[in-house]
Tab-separated table of N, CA and C in Angstrom:
chain	number	residue	atom	x	y	z
A	252	UNK	N	-0.857	49.417	-4.057
A	252	UNK	CA	-1.397	48.768	-2.971
A	252	UNK	C	-2.770	48.172	-3.362
A	253	UNK	N	-2.951	46.876	-3.176
A	253	UNK	CA	-4.141	46.193	-3.440
A	253	UNK	C	-5.312	46.645	-2.637
A	254	UNK	N	-6.514	46.658	-3.127
A	254	UNK	CA	-7.614	47.132	-2.413
A	254	UNK	C	-8.608	46.041	-2.446
A	255	UNK	N	-9.559	45.970	-1.434
A	255	UNK	CA	-10.654	45.124	-1.347
A	255	UNK	C	-11.829	45.774	-2.266
A	256	UNK	N	-12.845	44.974	-2.442
A	256	UNK	CA	-14.031	45.587	-3.026
A	256	UNK	C	-14.759	46.599	-2.296
A	257	UNK	N	-14.462	46.832	-1.018
A	257	UNK	CA	-14.963	47.819	-0.128
A	257	UNK	C	-14.176	49.009	-0.315
A	258	UNK	N	-12.899	48.977	-0.837
A	258	UNK	CA	-12.065	50.107	-1.123
A	258	UNK	C	-10.992	50.301	-0.047
A	259	UNK	N	-10.903	49.396	0.913
A	259	UNK	CA	-9.724	49.588	1.833
A	259	UNK	C	-8.697	48.605	1.445
A	260	UNK	N	-7.504	48.715	2.011
A	260	UNK	CA	-6.401	47.887	1.672
A	260	UNK	C	-6.606	46.512	2.197
A	261	UNK	N	-6.070	45.440	1.480
A	261	UNK	CA	-6.160	44.073	1.919
A	261	UNK	C	-5.604	43.965	3.250
A	262	UNK	N	-4.305	44.466	3.560
A	262	UNK	CA	-3.774	44.420	4.840
A	262	UNK	C	-4.663	44.928	5.896
A	263	UNK	N	-5.284	46.121	5.692
A	263	UNK	CA	-6.152	46.699	6.674
A	263	UNK	C	-7.468	45.824	7.007
A	264	UNK	N	-7.885	45.240	5.905
A	264	UNK	CA	-9.043	44.286	6.011
A	264	UNK	C	-8.628	43.149	6.844
A	265	UNK	N	-7.395	42.611	6.687
A	265	UNK	CA	-6.938	41.435	7.474
A	265	UNK	C	-6.803	41.923	8.962
A	266	UNK	N	-6.321	43.140	9.096
A	266	UNK	CA	-6.123	43.649	10.568
A	266	UNK	C	-7.445	43.787	11.224
A	267	UNK	N	-8.503	44.239	10.388
A	267	UNK	CA	-9.859	44.333	11.005
A	267	UNK	C	-10.376	42.967	11.355
A	268	UNK	N	-10.161	42.009	10.583
A	268	UNK	CA	-10.672	40.720	10.839
A	268	UNK	C	-9.970	40.137	12.053
A	269	UNK	N	-8.651	40.287	12.258
A	269	UNK	CA	-7.984	39.776	13.397
A	269	UNK	C	-8.465	40.596	14.608
A	270	UNK	N	-8.769	41.835	14.512
A	270	UNK	CA	-9.275	42.528	15.796
A	270	UNK	C	-10.678	42.020	16.082
A	271	UNK	N	-11.505	41.792	15.012
A	271	UNK	CA	-12.882	41.156	15.236
A	271	UNK	C	-12.713	39.920	15.930
A	272	UNK	N	-11.781	39.078	15.617
A	272	UNK	CA	-11.507	37.889	16.211
A	272	UNK	C	-11.154	38.007	17.735
A	273	UNK	N	-10.471	39.125	18.102
A	273	UNK	CA	-10.009	39.400	19.326
A	273	UNK	C	-11.091	40.056	20.182
A	274	UNK	N	-11.942	40.929	19.647
A	274	UNK	CA	-12.737	41.752	20.386
A	274	UNK	C	-14.322	41.459	20.235
A	275	UNK	N	-14.659	41.005	19.011
A	275	UNK	CA	-16.132	40.973	18.741
A	275	UNK	C	-16.726	39.597	18.812
A	276	UNK	N	-16.031	38.469	19.036
A	276	UNK	CA	-16.749	37.252	19.202
A	276	UNK	C	-16.952	36.550	17.797
A	277	UNK	N	-17.647	35.452	17.870
A	277	UNK	CA	-17.853	34.578	16.782
A	277	UNK	C	-18.814	35.209	15.681
A	278	UNK	N	-19.873	35.892	16.086
A	278	UNK	CA	-20.843	36.411	15.098
A	278	UNK	C	-20.338	37.328	14.154
A	279	UNK	N	-19.640	38.386	14.687
A	279	UNK	CA	-19.025	39.398	13.735
A	279	UNK	C	-17.996	38.831	12.978
A	280	UNK	N	-17.096	38.014	13.588
A	280	UNK	CA	-15.869	37.515	12.845
A	280	UNK	C	-16.338	36.444	11.768
A	281	UNK	N	-17.298	35.631	12.040
A	281	UNK	CA	-17.808	34.779	10.994
A	281	UNK	C	-18.548	35.443	9.828
A	282	UNK	N	-19.220	36.571	10.115
A	282	UNK	CA	-19.780	37.359	9.097
A	282	UNK	C	-18.753	38.017	8.258
A	283	UNK	N	-17.812	38.621	8.824
A	283	UNK	CA	-16.722	39.317	8.096
A	283	UNK	C	-15.895	38.142	7.357
A	284	UNK	N	-15.547	37.085	7.882
A	284	UNK	CA	-14.773	35.964	7.241
A	284	UNK	C	-15.607	35.441	6.220
A	285	UNK	N	-16.903	35.299	6.328
A	285	UNK	CA	-17.801	34.704	5.248
A	285	UNK	C	-17.784	35.803	4.011
A	286	UNK	N	-17.854	37.041	4.335
A	286	UNK	CA	-17.804	38.040	3.315
A	286	UNK	C	-16.621	37.966	2.528
A	287	UNK	N	-15.435	37.808	3.249
A	287	UNK	CA	-14.047	37.810	2.615
A	287	UNK	C	-14.027	36.432	1.735
A	288	UNK	N	-14.370	35.330	2.170
A	288	UNK	CA	-14.279	34.156	1.522
A	288	UNK	C	-15.194	34.109	0.240
A	289	UNK	N	-16.389	34.696	0.361
A	289	UNK	CA	-17.292	34.634	-0.697
A	289	UNK	C	-17.040	35.721	-1.786
A	290	UNK	N	-16.659	36.939	-1.289
A	290	UNK	CA	-16.588	38.137	-2.233
A	290	UNK	C	-15.268	38.617	-2.666
A	291	UNK	N	-14.274	38.440	-1.819
A	291	UNK	CA	-12.960	38.949	-2.099
A	291	UNK	C	-12.137	37.955	-2.979
A	292	UNK	N	-11.200	38.470	-3.719
A	292	UNK	CA	-10.451	37.617	-4.720
A	292	UNK	C	-9.044	37.269	-4.159
A	293	UNK	N	-8.521	37.942	-3.224
A	293	UNK	CA	-7.103	37.796	-2.785
A	293	UNK	C	-6.949	36.549	-1.886
A	294	UNK	N	-6.087	35.642	-2.290
A	294	UNK	CA	-5.791	34.439	-1.639
A	294	UNK	C	-5.315	34.627	-0.229
A	295	UNK	N	-4.479	35.630	-0.053
A	295	UNK	CA	-3.811	35.773	1.276
A	295	UNK	C	-5.010	36.236	2.228
A	296	UNK	N	-5.916	37.091	1.728
A	296	UNK	CA	-6.894	37.507	2.666
A	296	UNK	C	-7.822	36.394	3.066
A	297	UNK	N	-8.166	35.405	2.089
A	297	UNK	CA	-9.049	34.427	2.357
A	297	UNK	C	-8.272	33.391	3.273
A	298	UNK	N	-7.019	33.172	3.144
A	298	UNK	CA	-6.344	32.267	4.054
A	298	UNK	C	-6.356	32.928	5.386
A	299	UNK	N	-6.199	34.252	5.521
A	299	UNK	CA	-6.237	34.916	6.861
A	299	UNK	C	-7.445	34.716	7.422
A	300	UNK	N	-8.651	34.842	6.734
A	300	UNK	CA	-9.980	34.647	7.265
A	300	UNK	C	-10.134	33.250	7.858
A	301	UNK	N	-9.678	32.286	7.070
A	301	UNK	CA	-9.751	30.991	7.632
A	301	UNK	C	-8.856	30.793	8.859
A	302	UNK	N	-7.652	31.342	8.869
A	302	UNK	CA	-6.746	31.183	9.977
A	302	UNK	C	-7.356	31.923	11.189
A	303	UNK	N	-7.905	33.003	11.077
A	303	UNK	CA	-8.586	33.719	12.273
A	303	UNK	C	-9.705	32.844	12.886
A	304	UNK	N	-10.618	32.376	12.064
A	304	UNK	CA	-11.647	31.503	12.630
A	304	UNK	C	-11.074	30.285	13.233
A	305	UNK	N	-10.157	29.629	12.604
A	305	UNK	CA	-9.559	28.451	13.105
A	305	UNK	C	-8.893	28.663	14.374
A	306	UNK	N	-8.137	29.779	14.541
A	306	UNK	CA	-7.433	30.042	15.792
A	306	UNK	C	-8.492	30.385	16.869
A	307	UNK	N	-9.511	30.956	16.523
A	307	UNK	CA	-10.614	31.207	17.579
A	307	UNK	C	-11.168	29.814	17.990
A	308	UNK	N	-11.371	28.984	17.071
A	308	UNK	CA	-11.992	27.717	17.462
A	308	UNK	C	-11.009	26.909	18.372
A	309	UNK	N	-9.715	26.951	17.957
A	309	UNK	CA	-8.710	26.178	18.794
A	309	UNK	C	-8.679	26.636	20.210
A	310	UNK	N	-8.606	28.049	20.397
A	310	UNK	CA	-8.666	28.633	21.757
A	310	UNK	C	-9.845	28.363	22.468
A	311	UNK	N	-10.926	28.413	21.825
A	311	UNK	CA	-12.207	28.049	22.511
A	311	UNK	C	-12.300	26.504	22.953
A	312	UNK	N	-11.810	25.740	22.090
A	312	UNK	CA	-11.762	24.407	22.483
A	312	UNK	C	-10.811	24.148	23.658
A	313	UNK	N	-9.705	24.679	23.731
A	313	UNK	CA	-8.808	24.662	24.878
A	313	UNK	C	-9.512	24.994	26.165
A	314	UNK	N	-10.144	26.183	26.035
A	314	UNK	CA	-10.799	26.789	27.256
A	314	UNK	C	-11.974	25.930	27.688
A	315	UNK	N	-12.723	25.421	26.721
A	315	UNK	CA	-13.818	24.475	27.102
A	315	UNK	C	-13.334	23.217	27.661
A	316	UNK	N	-12.166	22.700	27.170
A	316	UNK	CA	-11.579	21.353	27.765
A	316	UNK	C	-11.194	21.705	29.187
A	317	UNK	N	-10.451	22.842	29.432
A	317	UNK	CA	-10.054	23.218	30.865
A	317	UNK	C	-11.365	23.305	31.786
A	318	UNK	N	-12.470	23.908	31.285
A	318	UNK	CA	-13.566	24.172	32.134
A	318	UNK	C	-14.269	22.838	32.555
A	319	UNK	N	-14.014	21.768	31.887
A	319	UNK	CA	-14.460	20.516	32.340
A	319	UNK	C	-14.064	20.140	33.811
A	320	UNK	N	-12.840	20.357	34.178
A	320	UNK	CA	-12.323	20.090	35.414
A	320	UNK	C	-13.089	20.628	36.518
A	321	UNK	N	-13.272	21.909	36.668
A	321	UNK	CA	-14.050	22.458	37.825
A	321	UNK	C	-15.616	22.040	37.676
A	322	UNK	N	-16.124	21.873	36.486
A	322	UNK	CA	-17.495	21.414	36.360
A	322	UNK	C	-17.578	20.026	36.949
A	323	UNK	N	-16.704	19.100	36.691
A	323	UNK	CA	-16.712	17.819	37.223
A	323	UNK	C	-16.466	17.819	38.734
A	324	UNK	N	-15.666	18.594	39.323
A	324	UNK	CA	-15.476	18.797	40.726
A	324	UNK	C	-16.910	19.273	41.345
A	325	UNK	N	-17.400	20.304	40.752
A	325	UNK	CA	-18.727	20.787	41.151
A	325	UNK	C	-19.815	19.762	41.160
A	326	UNK	N	-19.803	18.953	40.055
A	326	UNK	CA	-20.785	17.768	40.016
A	326	UNK	C	-20.562	16.831	41.180
A	327	UNK	N	-19.290	16.466	41.427
A	327	UNK	CA	-19.061	15.524	42.561
A	327	UNK	C	-19.472	16.171	43.898
A	328	UNK	N	-19.216	17.497	44.013
A	328	UNK	CA	-19.598	18.106	45.357
A	328	UNK	C	-21.171	18.109	45.472
A	329	UNK	N	-21.875	18.314	44.471
A	329	UNK	CA	-23.400	18.280	44.448
A	329	UNK	C	-23.826	16.880	44.767
A	330	UNK	N	-23.198	15.872	44.279
A	330	UNK	CA	-23.647	14.515	44.506
A	330	UNK	C	-23.306	14.130	45.964
A	331	UNK	N	-22.078	14.466	46.478
A	331	UNK	CA	-21.723	14.214	47.846
A	331	UNK	C	-22.670	15.029	48.828
A	332	UNK	N	-23.115	16.260	48.431
A	332	UNK	CA	-23.905	17.053	49.263
A	332	UNK	C	-25.259	16.415	49.388
A	333	UNK	N	-25.695	15.537	48.481
A	333	UNK	CA	-27.066	14.882	48.659
A	333	UNK	C	-27.000	13.995	49.852
A	334	UNK	N	-25.734	13.574	50.306
A	334	UNK	CA	-25.702	12.679	51.417
A	334	UNK	C	-24.984	13.468	52.754
A	335	UNK	N	-25.091	14.776	52.566
A	335	UNK	CA	-24.717	15.622	53.710
A	335	UNK	C	-23.259	15.859	53.821
A	336	UNK	N	-22.445	15.550	52.786
A	336	UNK	CA	-21.109	15.757	52.772
A	336	UNK	C	-20.615	17.002	51.935
A	337	UNK	N	-19.298	16.964	51.726
A	337	UNK	CA	-18.740	18.107	50.914
A	337	UNK	C	-17.487	17.656	50.225
A	338	UNK	N	-17.278	18.001	49.045
A	338	UNK	CA	-16.211	17.591	48.226
A	338	UNK	C	-15.587	18.788	47.481
A	339	UNK	N	-14.350	19.014	47.626
A	339	UNK	CA	-13.721	20.033	47.024
A	339	UNK	C	-12.200	19.844	46.814
A	340	UNK	N	-11.785	20.225	45.733
A	340	UNK	CA	-10.259	20.196	45.329
A	340	UNK	C	-10.015	21.576	44.933
A	341	UNK	N	-9.702	22.382	45.923
A	341	UNK	CA	-9.601	23.869	45.636
A	341	UNK	C	-8.356	24.127	44.792
A	342	UNK	N	-7.294	23.440	45.140
A	342	UNK	CA	-6.011	23.680	44.330
A	342	UNK	C	-6.163	23.298	42.936
A	343	UNK	N	-6.860	22.307	42.577
A	343	UNK	CA	-7.101	21.855	41.148
A	343	UNK	C	-8.079	22.893	40.501
A	344	UNK	N	-9.094	23.357	41.222
A	344	UNK	CA	-9.954	24.359	40.575
A	344	UNK	C	-9.264	25.721	40.424
A	345	UNK	N	-8.470	26.045	41.345
A	345	UNK	CA	-7.818	27.342	41.180
A	345	UNK	C	-6.735	27.201	40.088
A	346	UNK	N	-6.013	26.139	39.987
A	346	UNK	CA	-5.081	25.859	38.913
A	346	UNK	C	-5.793	25.895	37.476
A	347	UNK	N	-6.863	25.268	37.410
A	347	UNK	CA	-7.649	25.299	36.084
A	347	UNK	C	-8.099	26.794	35.775
A	348	UNK	N	-8.558	27.505	36.774
A	348	UNK	CA	-8.920	28.893	36.327
A	348	UNK	C	-7.722	29.806	36.036
A	349	UNK	N	-6.553	29.467	36.640
A	349	UNK	CA	-5.287	30.113	36.280
A	349	UNK	C	-4.914	29.778	34.827
A	350	UNK	N	-4.941	28.580	34.382
A	350	UNK	CA	-4.605	28.028	33.091
A	350	UNK	C	-5.580	28.713	32.095
A	351	UNK	N	-6.901	28.834	32.500
A	351	UNK	CA	-7.871	29.478	31.548
A	351	UNK	C	-7.360	30.926	31.281
A	352	UNK	N	-7.026	31.610	32.226
A	352	UNK	CA	-6.570	33.020	32.274
A	352	UNK	C	-5.291	33.069	31.386
A	353	UNK	N	-4.425	32.097	31.507
A	353	UNK	CA	-3.178	32.098	30.670
A	353	UNK	C	-3.560	31.890	29.226
A	354	UNK	N	-4.446	30.989	28.916
A	354	UNK	CA	-4.881	30.749	27.551
A	354	UNK	C	-5.588	31.900	26.942
A	355	UNK	N	-6.404	32.544	27.782
A	355	UNK	CA	-7.068	33.839	27.338
A	355	UNK	C	-6.090	34.914	26.988
A	356	UNK	N	-5.013	35.036	27.813
A	356	UNK	CA	-4.031	36.127	27.539
A	356	UNK	C	-3.187	35.646	26.338
A	357	UNK	N	-2.829	34.383	26.092
A	357	UNK	CA	-2.173	33.935	24.847
A	357	UNK	C	-3.100	34.242	23.645
A	358	UNK	N	-4.264	34.028	23.754
A	358	UNK	CA	-5.193	34.242	22.579
A	358	UNK	C	-5.098	35.695	22.247
A	359	UNK	N	-5.235	36.652	23.211
A	359	UNK	CA	-5.116	38.101	22.892
A	359	UNK	C	-3.797	38.405	22.259
A	360	UNK	N	-2.722	37.906	22.825
A	360	UNK	CA	-1.373	38.152	22.247
A	360	UNK	C	-1.287	37.715	20.711
A	361	UNK	N	-1.809	36.455	20.481
A	361	UNK	CA	-1.702	35.859	19.163
A	361	UNK	C	-2.515	36.753	18.214
A	362	UNK	N	-3.706	37.190	18.611
A	362	UNK	CA	-4.601	38.000	17.736
A	362	UNK	C	-3.949	39.434	17.438
A	363	UNK	N	-3.389	39.970	18.589
A	363	UNK	CA	-2.715	41.227	18.418
A	363	UNK	C	-1.542	41.160	17.443
A	364	UNK	N	-0.706	40.000	17.579
A	364	UNK	CA	0.410	39.898	16.642
A	364	UNK	C	-0.104	39.663	15.220
A	365	UNK	N	-1.217	38.903	15.083
A	365	UNK	CA	-1.745	38.650	13.784
A	365	UNK	C	-2.176	39.922	13.121
A	366	UNK	N	-2.861	40.927	13.988
A	366	UNK	CA	-3.298	42.141	13.449
A	366	UNK	C	-2.246	42.985	12.915
A	367	UNK	N	-1.174	43.138	13.770
A	367	UNK	CA	-0.066	43.920	13.374
A	367	UNK	C	0.617	43.435	12.084
A	368	UNK	N	0.813	42.120	12.054
A	368	UNK	CA	1.445	41.460	10.816
A	368	UNK	C	0.562	41.617	9.669
A	369	UNK	N	-0.788	41.617	9.857
A	369	UNK	CA	-1.719	41.709	8.667
A	369	UNK	C	-1.607	43.035	7.996
A	370	UNK	N	-1.345	44.013	8.783
A	370	UNK	CA	-1.145	45.444	8.166
A	370	UNK	C	-0.102	45.400	7.108
A	371	UNK	N	0.848	44.533	7.217
A	371	UNK	CA	1.958	44.451	6.182
A	371	UNK	C	1.726	43.256	5.219
A	372	UNK	N	0.513	42.608	5.341
A	372	UNK	CA	0.112	41.450	4.540
A	372	UNK	C	1.064	40.245	4.741
A	373	UNK	N	1.446	40.116	6.043
A	373	UNK	CA	2.267	39.071	6.534
A	373	UNK	C	1.442	38.304	7.692
A	374	UNK	N	2.031	37.272	8.134
A	374	UNK	CA	1.299	36.463	9.188
A	374	UNK	C	2.350	35.829	10.066
A	375	UNK	N	1.756	35.254	11.145
A	375	UNK	CA	2.646	34.500	12.123
A	375	UNK	C	2.325	32.948	11.843
A	376	UNK	N	3.318	32.233	12.083
A	376	UNK	CA	3.150	30.735	11.847
A	376	UNK	C	2.513	30.119	13.089
A	377	UNK	N	1.464	29.486	12.776
A	377	UNK	CA	0.735	28.661	13.894
A	377	UNK	C	0.697	27.238	13.256
A	378	UNK	N	1.698	26.397	13.562
A	378	UNK	CA	1.912	25.130	12.897
A	378	UNK	C	0.621	24.253	12.656
A	379	UNK	N	-0.197	23.963	13.673
A	379	UNK	CA	-1.248	23.137	13.499
A	379	UNK	C	-2.326	23.759	12.489
A	380	UNK	N	-2.686	25.059	12.705
A	380	UNK	CA	-3.584	25.724	11.921
A	380	UNK	C	-3.054	25.920	10.559
A	381	UNK	N	-1.833	26.379	10.393
A	381	UNK	CA	-1.323	26.503	9.126
A	381	UNK	C	-1.208	25.239	8.208
A	382	UNK	N	-0.899	24.123	8.892
A	382	UNK	CA	-1.088	22.833	8.243
A	382	UNK	C	-2.390	22.452	7.685
A	383	UNK	N	-3.441	22.807	8.477
A	383	UNK	CA	-4.738	22.516	8.043
A	383	UNK	C	-5.187	23.399	6.974
A	384	UNK	N	-4.787	24.695	6.953
A	384	UNK	CA	-5.072	25.652	5.845
A	384	UNK	C	-4.504	25.253	4.622
A	385	UNK	N	-3.180	24.941	4.561
A	385	UNK	CA	-2.567	24.516	3.336
A	385	UNK	C	-3.145	23.264	2.813
A	386	UNK	N	-3.502	22.422	3.640
A	386	UNK	CA	-4.082	21.147	3.132
A	386	UNK	C	-5.509	21.188	2.626
A	387	UNK	N	-6.317	22.109	3.147
A	387	UNK	CA	-7.578	22.234	2.673
A	387	UNK	C	-7.920	23.364	1.812
A	388	UNK	N	-6.993	24.364	1.578
A	388	UNK	CA	-7.239	25.501	0.763
A	388	UNK	C	-6.760	25.379	-0.600
A	389	UNK	N	-6.054	24.346	-0.977
A	389	UNK	CA	-5.397	24.160	-2.313
A	389	UNK	C	-6.340	23.589	-3.228
């Protein structure tokens, strides 16, 4: 079983990285991914580090894009309130919050699956992210 320079198995380090992406946010994940990319020699582990950070960015982008809708509705409401009126599209706002929760749940499931696969030094296919990784890591 291959080991990292820290003395733990490569698969376990990959699982730790996936769990960091799921629970710890960008700071801890970027520090750990940066360490892996700069200090470790294993290609699979480096690709996993890039994949985890990329997946985090994709899910954050989706959630940020969805949050534009209720923010725009709120902005219109404040503008209309200047003239004594009220503006609200409650169904659209609630649908957006529902979709954000669905995306958040999907993110958790993806990272959990990645962590479990990483223990065996395997991965799941995420077509967009995998395409970018293979294109830019060669």
